[in-house]
Amino acid sequence: MQLFVQRVFDGLQAGAIYAILALAIVIVFRASGMLNIAQGEIAMFTTFIAWNLFDVGLPWWASSVASLVIGFLVGAVLYRLLIVRLGGGHASPLAVVMVTIGLFLMLNDGAAVIWGTTAKPVPRIFGTGRVEIFGAGVAVQVLGLLAVLGVLVVVFGLLFQRTKLGLALRAVTSNQESAALAGIKVTTVLMIGWGLAGAIGSVAGSFTASGNFAVDRNMMQIVLIYAFAAATLGGFDSPLGAVLGGLIIGLVSELVVGYVAIVGPDLRLLPGFALVIIVLLVRPQGMFGSPKVVRA
Amino acid sequence: MRSKQLRVLFAAVAALALVASACADDDDADDTTTEAPDNGEATGGDRGNVDGVLVLGSMVPQTGDLSVIVESLQVPIDIAIEEINEAGGVLGEEVVLIQGDDGTDPSVAQTTYDQLVNSENVDAIIGPAPSSVAARVTESIGTDQVPMCSGSTTAADLTDAGDGYFFRTAPGDSLQGPALAELIANDRQTSVAIVARNDDYGSGFADELGTALDGSGIDVTETVLYNPDSGTGYDADVQQAIDSDPEAVVVIGFNDDGAQILSAMIGAGAGPADIPIYTADGMQSDELGATVDPDDPSVVAGIRGTAPAAAPEGIEHPFQGIFAETELPTIFSPYYYDCTILMALAVEAAGTDEGSAVQAAFAGNLEGDNDCSSFAECKQLLEDGETIHYRGASSTFDSWLTMEPGTGIYDTWQYDEDGEQEDLGNQISITL
């Protein structure tokens, strides 16, 4: 029982990080209809900036909070300076995807130039304490991470459903031309969408670094792959789907590797991605994605 | 609208495929080779690198789980190159070094490798540090004909990797496994659980250690292989090991992931203060304690381990004094120094920087008639037409098995009450 509880929390810990990054990916996809391949690297970049704050004496948790603002700015600026000039995701999706690949490489190498190539040590955001749950000692760090994920879900749920900004974001997602005709400043709204994704991504970055005990310019790459899987599983246009997708992939990976001897640690990528394929066969739009209606 | 979304999805898949191939590209290195032999001495193995100037690439862990020890690996290479160039260089030309990052990760290392081999046209590579990386890049070095020498990859299954192009000066874990088993047996433990990183280093070490422990009559209660991926938790892996009720736990990992395992063990009430913990070279670092707990590095006090000896008994070499002045920890340092000197000597002996000739000449310098221990001395003997036996800073290389040493001498060490490394004084020597 104790071991099972530990595995569940280990799975949720990884899953929550995938979920947060997937949430960022989905928000960009919803707002601008494009996939940001560089989302993980943006998160890495803002986490390095947070490390600078930590290095000059700010506590790590406070630096992580500050990185939310930094992430917002980085996301918004990238959109305003780069993506807008390409006409956004709807006009030329291939060009935009290529640009985000370029961004991926640029941010990765840029981090090496700015911060050097060695990893920077950081502590846990919520310290090293533990709480006993069903006989298992669960790290406060993990509970904190899950709480942060919960807060993000609620805040973004409210933002999308209950605010004018959320309405504008949804309007732009649904039809940019009509939204513009209705007086919505599409570019500004999309810039905010990118900014929000950058801010959320920075949370994933802070927690990944904190879990690894180090900020490292390659730390988000495997997380990005899982986050894409999470978004695919949940549905690319569903924030809730992204979150559940992330948690499910984290849990399934941990439990199957732990309990199915034939899979074992060598095939750790298999269970999560097998699940994605199965779900896509049954529901091509993902668990919570909106189906495409086709006129016969 | 619908067709646009389809295009987005198509673009996404194409992009993912691109990223994936950038991350895992290892078999097209030979498509991009250039020809242009430029000075008549080129042979079939010329990638555009054969120009009589020895250009060495280094692959060291500037990022990733091993990044805390990067200076201990890079500085010895720099020291060796300085010594070589002071002695007139190789083939009459100064040696050039191009630094690269192995990332403690095969995907990162592959990009570095492609750049070193195809863009920078290096003649040979010193590194990489982790065994998992070596396992990946050694798939290419035979085809590309790039001699490689690593001073720290110890995984047993790397013996004879790389089609004869992969050399290492650090003894393999088929030797360190028995050494660590001997340390554990000397401490009179009767049962241990092994928690190891699931890669070539960790699982290979766990195998060798398990066999050696069996041979010493010590019971292995459980072997847990954990995945060192970014973002994963290790509480369950640790729990599984503790549930098997061992007298002691062996942790085989690197600094950052090892620190996470130790943190999980402390959280589960099975930290260094509660149960004897053993480890090996991968978690030997002055930073380990501070990584586990920045406020109290002494949490690692009492952990004991083995590591290929920094200064094997009976070896006196000027490198040790020079390196001591840097005040860096001597983790694999003499092994990297020896790799660099040996590679330069191989080029000197081959008379060309062409890969296959260098590879063929490498081992000969460890089996000749005349002992020498500095580059200048060895080079002079080679120029006089003599055969040499290089006696290095890491080993006298009395036993050399074509690609790697046949003897391993190991330091035994522990973290003292301040969390700093302390030598236990007795070295363990293992010969296959």
mmCIF file of N, CA and C in Angstrom, chain A residues 2-3 6-7 10 13-14 17-18 29 33-35 37 89-94 97-98 101 104 117-119 123-124 128 130 137-139 173-174 208 211-214 216-223 226 228 236 254 257 265-266 268 292-295, chain B residues 1-2 4-5 7-16 18-20 23 61-65 67 70 101 103 105 107-108 198 225-237 239-240 243 256-257 259-260 263-268 291-294:
data_model
loop_
_atom_site.group_PDB
_atom_site.id
_atom_site.type_symbol
_atom_site.label_atom_id
_atom_site.label_comp_id
_atom_site.label_asym_id
_atom_site.label_seq_id
_atom_site.Cartn_x
_atom_site.Cartn_y
_atom_site.Cartn_z
ATOM 1 N N GLN A 2 1.860 1.243 0.914
ATOM 2 C CA GLN A 2 2.745 2.395 1.004
ATOM 3 C C GLN A 2 3.446 2.636 -0.333
ATOM 4 N N LEU A 3 3.924 1.527 -0.922
ATOM 5 C CA LEU A 3 4.629 1.635 -2.194
ATOM 6 C C LEU A 3 3.694 2.153 -3.287
ATOM 7 N N GLN A 6 3.244 5.807 -2.898
ATOM 8 C CA GLN A 6 4.438 6.508 -3.385
ATOM 9 C C GLN A 6 4.428 6.575 -4.904
ATOM 10 N N ARG A 7 4.047 5.452 -5.535
ATOM 11 C CA ARG A 7 4.059 5.442 -7.004
ATOM 12 C C ARG A 7 3.040 6.418 -7.549
ATOM 13 N N ASP A 10 4.535 9.827 -7.138
ATOM 14 C CA ASP A 10 5.618 10.014 -8.114
ATOM 15 C C ASP A 10 5.033 10.285 -9.496
ATOM 16 N N GLN A 13 3.482 13.701 -9.626
ATOM 17 C CA GLN A 13 4.524 14.740 -9.644
ATOM 18 C C GLN A 13 4.984 14.993 -11.084
ATOM 19 N N ALA A 14 5.345 13.926 -11.783
ATOM 20 C CA ALA A 14 5.764 14.080 -13.174
ATOM 21 C C ALA A 14 4.583 14.584 -14.005
ATOM 22 N N ILE A 17 3.726 18.315 -13.896
ATOM 23 C CA ILE A 17 4.625 19.169 -14.695
ATOM 24 C C ILE A 17 4.268 19.071 -16.184
ATOM 25 N N TYR A 18 3.995 17.834 -16.654
ATOM 26 C CA TYR A 18 3.560 17.696 -18.059
ATOM 27 C C TYR A 18 2.282 18.499 -18.271
ATOM 28 N N PHE A 29 -2.415 27.228 -28.653
ATOM 29 C CA PHE A 29 -3.125 26.596 -29.774
ATOM 30 C C PHE A 29 -4.549 27.134 -29.885
ATOM 31 N N GLY A 33 -4.197 29.070 -32.895
ATOM 32 C CA GLY A 33 -4.281 27.951 -33.832
ATOM 33 C C GLY A 33 -2.932 27.420 -34.251
ATOM 34 N N MET A 34 -1.928 27.585 -33.402
ATOM 35 C CA MET A 34 -0.613 27.073 -33.775
ATOM 36 C C MET A 34 0.080 26.388 -32.607
ATOM 37 N N LEU A 35 1.008 25.508 -32.970
ATOM 38 C CA LEU A 35 1.758 24.805 -31.948
ATOM 39 C C LEU A 35 3.066 25.527 -31.721
ATOM 40 N N ILE A 37 6.474 24.988 -30.648
ATOM 41 C CA ILE A 37 7.482 23.969 -30.332
ATOM 42 C C ILE A 37 8.466 24.500 -29.290
ATOM 43 N N GLY A 89 -0.756 32.259 -36.755
ATOM 44 C CA GLY A 89 -0.811 30.839 -37.087
ATOM 45 C C GLY A 89 -1.795 30.502 -38.186
ATOM 46 N N HIS A 90 -2.867 31.282 -38.294
ATOM 47 C CA HIS A 90 -3.889 30.913 -39.260
ATOM 48 C C HIS A 90 -3.451 31.190 -40.693
ATOM 49 N N ALA A 91 -2.666 32.260 -40.869
ATOM 50 C CA ALA A 91 -2.285 32.637 -42.226
ATOM 51 C C ALA A 91 -1.251 31.671 -42.802
ATOM 52 N N SER A 92 -0.244 31.334 -42.013
ATOM 53 C CA SER A 92 0.814 30.486 -42.547
ATOM 54 C C SER A 92 1.346 29.544 -41.461
ATOM 55 N N PRO A 93 0.569 28.500 -41.157
ATOM 56 C CA PRO A 93 0.923 27.624 -40.035
ATOM 57 C C PRO A 93 2.316 27.003 -40.182
ATOM 58 N N LEU A 94 2.678 26.617 -41.402
ATOM 59 C CA LEU A 94 3.987 25.972 -41.573
ATOM 60 C C LEU A 94 5.109 26.929 -41.220
ATOM 61 N N VAL A 97 5.336 27.358 -37.468
ATOM 62 C CA VAL A 97 5.921 26.206 -36.793
ATOM 63 C C VAL A 97 7.440 26.192 -37.003
ATOM 64 N N MET A 98 7.849 26.516 -38.234
ATOM 65 C CA MET A 98 9.289 26.566 -38.497
ATOM 66 C C MET A 98 9.964 27.629 -37.632
ATOM 67 N N ILE A 101 10.483 26.384 -34.237
ATOM 68 C CA ILE A 101 11.640 25.479 -34.163
ATOM 69 C C ILE A 101 12.925 26.298 -34.094
ATOM 70 N N PHE A 104 13.261 27.558 -30.691
ATOM 71 C CA PHE A 104 13.712 26.445 -29.837
ATOM 72 C C PHE A 104 15.240 26.421 -29.816
ATOM 73 N N THR A 117 27.324 27.085 -20.004
ATOM 74 C CA THR A 117 26.727 25.786 -20.305
ATOM 75 C C THR A 117 26.576 24.905 -19.073
ATOM 76 N N THR A 118 27.066 25.377 -17.919
ATOM 77 C CA THR A 118 26.924 24.510 -16.742
ATOM 78 C C THR A 118 25.590 24.750 -16.048
ATOM 79 N N ALA A 119 25.046 23.687 -15.479
ATOM 80 C CA ALA A 119 23.764 23.768 -14.792
ATOM 81 C C ALA A 119 23.914 24.579 -13.501
ATOM 82 N N PRO A 123 17.184 25.018 -4.998
ATOM 83 C CA PRO A 123 16.529 24.136 -4.011
ATOM 84 C C PRO A 123 15.089 23.807 -4.408
ATOM 85 N N ARG A 124 14.402 23.064 -3.538
ATOM 86 C CA ARG A 124 12.972 22.809 -3.726
ATOM 87 C C ARG A 124 12.188 24.101 -3.449
ATOM 88 N N THR A 128 11.981 20.784 1.940
ATOM 89 C CA THR A 128 12.167 19.328 1.886
ATOM 90 C C THR A 128 11.252 18.584 2.860
ATOM 91 N N ARG A 130 7.899 16.712 4.631
ATOM 92 C CA ARG A 130 7.061 15.615 4.180
ATOM 93 C C ARG A 130 5.804 15.494 5.022
ATOM 94 N N GLY A 137 5.372 8.731 3.167
ATOM 95 C CA GLY A 137 5.813 10.110 3.334
ATOM 96 C C GLY A 137 5.796 10.821 1.989
ATOM 97 N N VAL A 138 4.904 11.785 1.843
ATOM 98 C CA VAL A 138 4.797 12.480 0.563
ATOM 99 C C VAL A 138 5.433 13.857 0.701
ATOM 100 N N ALA A 139 6.303 14.204 -0.238
ATOM 101 C CA ALA A 139 7.032 15.465 -0.154
ATOM 102 C C ALA A 139 6.071 16.636 -0.264
ATOM 103 N N THR A 173 -10.363 32.819 -30.966
ATOM 104 C CA THR A 173 -10.157 31.424 -31.307
ATOM 105 C C THR A 173 -11.183 30.963 -32.316
ATOM 106 N N SER A 174 -12.415 31.357 -32.065
ATOM 107 C CA SER A 174 -13.513 30.864 -32.886
ATOM 108 C C SER A 174 -13.458 31.447 -34.301
ATOM 109 N N THR A 208 10.299 21.968 -12.656
ATOM 110 C CA THR A 208 11.222 20.978 -13.216
ATOM 111 C C THR A 208 12.616 21.181 -12.633
ATOM 112 N N GLY A 211 12.724 20.191 -9.042
ATOM 113 C CA GLY A 211 12.734 18.734 -8.881
ATOM 114 C C GLY A 211 14.087 18.132 -9.197
ATOM 115 N N ASN A 212 14.768 18.715 -10.208
ATOM 116 C CA ASN A 212 16.084 18.194 -10.604
ATOM 117 C C ASN A 212 17.208 18.753 -9.742
ATOM 118 N N PHE A 213 16.894 19.710 -8.867
ATOM 119 C CA PHE A 213 17.900 20.433 -8.075
ATOM 120 C C PHE A 213 18.789 21.305 -8.945
ATOM 121 N N ALA A 214 18.420 21.570 -10.192
ATOM 122 C CA ALA A 214 19.301 22.368 -11.049
ATOM 123 C C ALA A 214 18.542 22.947 -12.238
ATOM 124 N N ASP A 216 18.898 23.803 -16.038
ATOM 125 C CA ASP A 216 19.762 23.185 -17.027
ATOM 126 C C ASP A 216 19.129 23.487 -18.376
ATOM 127 N N ARG A 217 19.916 23.871 -19.358
ATOM 128 C CA ARG A 217 19.278 24.354 -20.590
ATOM 129 C C ARG A 217 18.608 23.233 -21.392
ATOM 130 N N ASN A 218 18.877 21.984 -21.041
ATOM 131 C CA ASN A 218 18.217 20.890 -21.768
ATOM 132 C C ASN A 218 17.098 20.232 -20.968
ATOM 133 N N MET A 219 16.766 20.830 -19.817
ATOM 134 C CA MET A 219 15.862 20.136 -18.891
ATOM 135 C C MET A 219 14.430 20.001 -19.408
ATOM 136 N N MET A 220 13.990 20.897 -20.320
ATOM 137 C CA MET A 220 12.580 20.873 -20.709
ATOM 138 C C MET A 220 12.297 19.994 -21.928
ATOM 139 N N GLN A 221 13.317 19.432 -22.544
ATOM 140 C CA GLN A 221 13.072 18.742 -23.810
ATOM 141 C C GLN A 221 12.228 17.481 -23.654
ATOM 142 N N ILE A 222 12.569 16.645 -22.669
ATOM 143 C CA ILE A 222 11.772 15.435 -22.476
ATOM 144 C C ILE A 222 10.386 15.818 -21.940
ATOM 145 N N VAL A 223 10.345 16.880 -21.123
ATOM 146 C CA VAL A 223 9.060 17.336 -20.587
ATOM 147 C C VAL A 223 8.155 17.789 -21.736
ATOM 148 N N TYR A 226 6.489 14.842 -23.470
ATOM 149 C CA TYR A 226 5.363 14.341 -22.677
ATOM 150 C C TYR A 226 4.192 15.319 -22.699
ATOM 151 N N PHE A 228 3.350 17.354 -25.106
ATOM 152 C CA PHE A 228 2.643 17.195 -26.382
ATOM 153 C C PHE A 228 1.740 15.964 -26.340
ATOM 154 N N PHE A 236 -6.330 19.030 -28.172
ATOM 155 C CA PHE A 236 -5.485 20.213 -28.271
ATOM 156 C C PHE A 236 -6.218 21.510 -27.964
ATOM 157 N N GLU A 254 4.213 5.776 -14.609
ATOM 158 C CA GLU A 254 4.804 5.321 -13.351
ATOM 159 C C GLU A 254 4.245 3.951 -12.932
ATOM 160 N N VAL A 257 5.153 1.004 -15.457
ATOM 161 C CA VAL A 257 6.566 0.655 -15.308
ATOM 162 C C VAL A 257 6.791 -0.066 -13.976
ATOM 163 N N PRO A 265 11.579 -0.450 -16.568
ATOM 164 C CA PRO A 265 12.050 0.915 -16.802
ATOM 165 C C PRO A 265 12.595 1.159 -18.212
ATOM 166 N N ASP A 266 12.962 0.109 -18.923
ATOM 167 C CA ASP A 266 13.534 0.320 -20.254
ATOM 168 C C ASP A 266 12.509 0.854 -21.247
ATOM 169 N N ARG A 268 9.940 2.894 -20.668
ATOM 170 C CA ARG A 268 9.123 3.828 -19.902
ATOM 171 C C ARG A 268 8.280 4.761 -20.753
ATOM 172 N N LYS A 292 -14.462 17.646 -35.021
ATOM 173 C CA LYS A 292 -14.626 18.439 -36.238
ATOM 174 C C LYS A 292 -15.903 17.985 -36.933
ATOM 175 N N VAL A 293 -16.785 18.923 -37.187
ATOM 176 C CA VAL A 293 -18.026 18.582 -37.867
ATOM 177 C C VAL A 293 -17.804 18.744 -39.373
ATOM 178 N N VAL A 294 -18.111 17.684 -40.092
ATOM 179 C CA VAL A 294 -17.869 17.725 -41.536
ATOM 180 C C VAL A 294 -19.199 17.665 -42.269
ATOM 181 N N ARG A 295 -19.388 18.594 -43.193
ATOM 182 C CA ARG A 295 -20.628 18.570 -43.964
ATOM 183 C C ARG A 295 -20.494 17.517 -45.068
ATOM 184 N N MET B 1 -11.403 26.798 -43.138
ATOM 185 C CA MET B 1 -11.006 26.713 -41.734
ATOM 186 C C MET B 1 -10.522 25.305 -41.400
ATOM 187 N N ARG B 2 -11.317 24.294 -41.845
ATOM 188 C CA ARG B 2 -10.963 22.932 -41.485
ATOM 189 C C ARG B 2 -9.631 22.553 -42.118
ATOM 190 N N LYS B 4 -7.288 24.448 -42.879
ATOM 191 C CA LYS B 4 -6.215 25.132 -42.187
ATOM 192 C C LYS B 4 -5.795 24.361 -40.952
ATOM 193 N N GLN B 5 -6.820 23.848 -40.235
ATOM 194 C CA GLN B 5 -6.468 23.114 -39.027
ATOM 195 C C GLN B 5 -5.715 21.829 -39.367
ATOM 196 N N ARG B 7 -3.793 21.544 -41.840
ATOM 197 C CA ARG B 7 -2.426 21.949 -42.169
ATOM 198 C C ARG B 7 -1.614 22.209 -40.904
ATOM 199 N N VAL B 8 -2.302 22.784 -39.905
ATOM 200 C CA VAL B 8 -1.607 23.014 -38.637
ATOM 201 C C VAL B 8 -1.135 21.683 -38.064
ATOM 202 N N LEU B 9 -2.048 20.716 -38.068
ATOM 203 C CA LEU B 9 -1.687 19.416 -37.503
ATOM 204 C C LEU B 9 -0.550 18.781 -38.289
ATOM 205 N N PHE B 10 -0.648 18.889 -39.612
ATOM 206 C CA PHE B 10 0.409 18.325 -40.454
ATOM 207 C C PHE B 10 1.744 18.993 -40.120
ATOM 208 N N ALA B 11 1.671 20.332 -40.017
ATOM 209 C CA ALA B 11 2.894 21.083 -39.711
ATOM 210 C C ALA B 11 3.449 20.644 -38.366
ATOM 211 N N ALA B 12 2.526 20.421 -37.428
ATOM 212 C CA ALA B 12 2.970 20.027 -36.095
ATOM 213 C C ALA B 12 3.683 18.683 -36.129
ATOM 214 N N VAL B 13 3.088 17.749 -36.858
ATOM 215 C CA VAL B 13 3.696 16.416 -36.936
ATOM 216 C C VAL B 13 5.065 16.510 -37.600
ATOM 217 N N ALA B 14 5.114 17.305 -38.689
ATOM 218 C CA ALA B 14 6.393 17.462 -39.374
ATOM 219 C C ALA B 14 7.421 18.075 -38.441
ATOM 220 N N ALA B 15 6.961 19.064 -37.663
ATOM 221 C CA ALA B 15 7.881 19.747 -36.765
ATOM 222 C C ALA B 15 8.384 18.802 -35.687
ATOM 223 N N LEU B 16 7.443 18.029 -35.132
ATOM 224 C CA LEU B 16 7.840 17.080 -34.086
ATOM 225 C C LEU B 16 8.858 16.085 -34.632
ATOM 226 N N LEU B 18 10.887 16.607 -36.971
ATOM 227 C CA LEU B 18 12.167 17.324 -37.120
ATOM 228 C C LEU B 18 12.904 17.391 -35.795
ATOM 229 N N VAL B 19 12.141 17.796 -34.759
ATOM 230 C CA VAL B 19 12.765 17.914 -33.443
ATOM 231 C C VAL B 19 13.287 16.560 -32.997
ATOM 232 N N ALA B 20 12.435 15.528 -33.211
ATOM 233 C CA ALA B 20 12.840 14.189 -32.793
ATOM 234 C C ALA B 20 14.102 13.759 -33.521
ATOM 235 N N CYS B 23 17.028 15.399 -32.195
ATOM 236 C CA CYS B 23 17.420 14.840 -30.903
ATOM 237 C C CYS B 23 18.059 13.479 -31.045
ATOM 238 N N PRO B 61 30.797 17.040 -19.745
ATOM 239 C CA PRO B 61 29.413 17.369 -19.332
ATOM 240 C C PRO B 61 29.263 18.805 -18.852
ATOM 241 N N GLN B 62 29.129 19.729 -19.791
ATOM 242 C CA GLN B 62 28.900 21.121 -19.392
ATOM 243 C C GLN B 62 27.494 21.293 -18.831
ATOM 244 N N THR B 63 26.580 20.407 -19.226
ATOM 245 C CA THR B 63 25.227 20.437 -18.660
ATOM 246 C C THR B 63 24.845 19.033 -18.209
ATOM 247 N N GLY B 64 23.719 18.951 -17.514
ATOM 248 C CA GLY B 64 23.191 17.646 -17.119
ATOM 249 C C GLY B 64 23.679 17.187 -15.752
ATOM 250 N N ASP B 65 23.350 15.931 -15.437
ATOM 251 C CA ASP B 65 23.561 15.414 -14.088
ATOM 252 C C ASP B 65 25.026 15.411 -13.650
ATOM 253 N N SER B 67 27.277 17.812 -14.553
ATOM 254 C CA SER B 67 27.914 19.096 -14.854
ATOM 255 C C SER B 67 28.765 19.625 -13.699
ATOM 256 N N VAL B 70 32.553 19.077 -14.291
ATOM 257 C CA VAL B 70 33.106 19.315 -15.633
ATOM 258 C C VAL B 70 34.535 19.850 -15.589
ATOM 259 N N ASP B 101 30.006 20.006 -25.515
ATOM 260 C CA ASP B 101 29.193 19.597 -24.361
ATOM 261 C C ASP B 101 28.608 18.209 -24.618
ATOM 262 N N GLY B 103 26.481 17.010 -22.394
ATOM 263 C CA GLY B 103 25.148 17.177 -21.826
ATOM 264 C C GLY B 103 24.730 16.097 -20.838
ATOM 265 N N ASP B 105 23.942 13.434 -21.680
ATOM 266 C CA ASP B 105 22.720 12.990 -22.348
ATOM 267 C C ASP B 105 23.029 12.614 -23.795
ATOM 268 N N SER B 107 21.316 12.479 -26.523
ATOM 269 C CA SER B 107 20.782 13.318 -27.606
ATOM 270 C C SER B 107 21.580 14.607 -27.754
ATOM 271 N N VAL B 108 21.876 15.228 -26.610
ATOM 272 C CA VAL B 108 22.681 16.449 -26.640
ATOM 273 C C VAL B 108 24.051 16.123 -27.230
ATOM 274 N N ASN B 198 18.949 3.997 -14.520
ATOM 275 C CA ASN B 198 18.679 3.061 -15.606
ATOM 276 C C ASN B 198 19.327 3.527 -16.908
ATOM 277 N N LEU B 225 15.984 -0.148 -10.748
ATOM 278 C CA LEU B 225 16.551 0.752 -11.756
ATOM 279 C C LEU B 225 15.595 1.935 -11.923
ATOM 280 N N TYR B 226 16.097 3.147 -11.704
ATOM 281 C CA TYR B 226 15.222 4.315 -11.807
ATOM 282 C C TYR B 226 15.542 5.119 -13.067
ATOM 283 N N ASN B 227 14.535 5.845 -13.567
ATOM 284 C CA ASN B 227 14.709 6.637 -14.785
ATOM 285 C C ASN B 227 15.127 8.048 -14.446
ATOM 286 N N PRO B 228 16.299 8.466 -14.925
ATOM 287 C CA PRO B 228 16.780 9.797 -14.545
ATOM 288 C C PRO B 228 16.185 10.925 -15.383
ATOM 289 N N ASP B 229 14.957 10.782 -15.867
ATOM 290 C CA ASP B 229 14.355 11.830 -16.692
ATOM 291 C C ASP B 229 14.030 13.071 -15.880
ATOM 292 N N SER B 230 14.102 14.209 -16.557
ATOM 293 C CA SER B 230 13.700 15.473 -15.972
ATOM 294 C C SER B 230 12.261 15.385 -15.476
ATOM 295 N N GLY B 231 12.021 15.869 -14.257
ATOM 296 C CA GLY B 231 10.639 15.993 -13.789
ATOM 297 C C GLY B 231 10.077 14.783 -13.062
ATOM 298 N N THR B 232 10.785 13.657 -13.066
ATOM 299 C CA THR B 232 10.225 12.468 -12.426
ATOM 300 C C THR B 232 10.567 12.438 -10.941
ATOM 301 N N GLY B 233 9.757 11.701 -10.173
ATOM 302 C CA GLY B 233 9.992 11.551 -8.745
ATOM 303 C C GLY B 233 10.551 10.173 -8.441
ATOM 304 N N TYR B 234 11.261 10.066 -7.312
ATOM 305 C CA TYR B 234 11.937 8.809 -7.004
ATOM 306 C C TYR B 234 11.468 8.167 -5.696
ATOM 307 N N ASP B 235 10.419 8.707 -5.086
ATOM 308 C CA ASP B 235 10.005 8.184 -3.789
ATOM 309 C C ASP B 235 9.657 6.698 -3.853
ATOM 310 N N ALA B 236 8.958 6.298 -4.930
ATOM 311 C CA ALA B 236 8.541 4.894 -5.023
ATOM 312 C C ALA B 236 9.742 3.982 -5.252
ATOM 313 N N ASP B 237 10.701 4.441 -6.045
ATOM 314 C CA ASP B 237 11.893 3.624 -6.294
ATOM 315 C C ASP B 237 12.625 3.346 -4.988
ATOM 316 N N GLN B 239 11.275 3.559 -1.967
ATOM 317 C CA GLN B 239 10.422 2.731 -1.109
ATOM 318 C C GLN B 239 10.579 1.252 -1.438
ATOM 319 N N GLN B 240 10.625 0.971 -2.735
ATOM 320 C CA GLN B 240 10.752 -0.428 -3.174
ATOM 321 C C GLN B 240 12.041 -1.048 -2.625
ATOM 322 N N ASP B 243 11.664 -1.484 1.229
ATOM 323 C CA ASP B 243 10.730 -2.568 1.557
ATOM 324 C C ASP B 243 11.393 -3.940 1.551
ATOM 325 N N ASP B 256 23.287 14.938 -9.688
ATOM 326 C CA ASP B 256 21.970 15.550 -9.510
ATOM 327 C C ASP B 256 20.868 14.523 -9.255
ATOM 328 N N ASP B 257 20.862 13.433 -10.035
ATOM 329 C CA ASP B 257 19.837 12.413 -9.796
ATOM 330 C C ASP B 257 20.134 11.668 -8.498
ATOM 331 N N ALA B 259 21.447 12.931 -5.870
ATOM 332 C CA ALA B 259 21.002 13.803 -4.783
ATOM 333 C C ALA B 259 19.494 13.668 -4.584
ATOM 334 N N GLN B 260 18.762 13.509 -5.689
ATOM 335 C CA GLN B 260 17.307 13.347 -5.562
ATOM 336 C C GLN B 260 16.965 12.026 -4.885
ATOM 337 N N SER B 263 17.722 12.456 -1.256
ATOM 338 C CA SER B 263 16.682 13.278 -0.649
ATOM 339 C C SER B 263 15.439 12.432 -0.362
ATOM 340 N N ALA B 264 15.078 11.564 -1.310
ATOM 341 C CA ALA B 264 13.930 10.676 -1.115
ATOM 342 C C ALA B 264 14.213 9.683 0.017
ATOM 343 N N MET B 265 15.463 9.198 0.101
ATOM 344 C CA MET B 265 15.805 8.246 1.158
ATOM 345 C C MET B 265 15.721 8.904 2.528
ATOM 346 N N ILE B 266 16.230 10.146 2.618
ATOM 347 C CA ILE B 266 16.158 10.867 3.896
ATOM 348 C C ILE B 266 14.690 11.052 4.279
ATOM 349 N N GLY B 267 13.859 11.416 3.279
ATOM 350 C CA GLY B 267 12.441 11.605 3.524
ATOM 351 C C GLY B 267 11.758 10.334 4.006
ATOM 352 N N ALA B 268 12.260 9.182 3.551
ATOM 353 C CA ALA B 268 11.646 7.900 3.911
ATOM 354 C C ALA B 268 12.272 7.337 5.190
ATOM 355 N N THR B 291 23.925 19.796 -2.891
ATOM 356 C CA THR B 291 22.818 19.580 -3.820
ATOM 357 C C THR B 291 21.627 18.966 -3.085
ATOM 358 N N VAL B 292 21.915 18.034 -2.170
ATOM 359 C CA VAL B 292 20.822 17.419 -1.407
ATOM 360 C C VAL B 292 20.186 18.459 -0.490
ATOM 361 N N ASP B 293 21.003 19.225 0.198
ATOM 362 C CA ASP B 293 20.481 20.228 1.121
ATOM 363 C C ASP B 293 21.459 21.403 1.202
ATOM 364 N N PRO B 294 21.136 22.509 0.503
ATOM 365 C CA PRO B 294 22.058 23.647 0.465
ATOM 366 C C PRO B 294 22.367 24.186 1.868
#
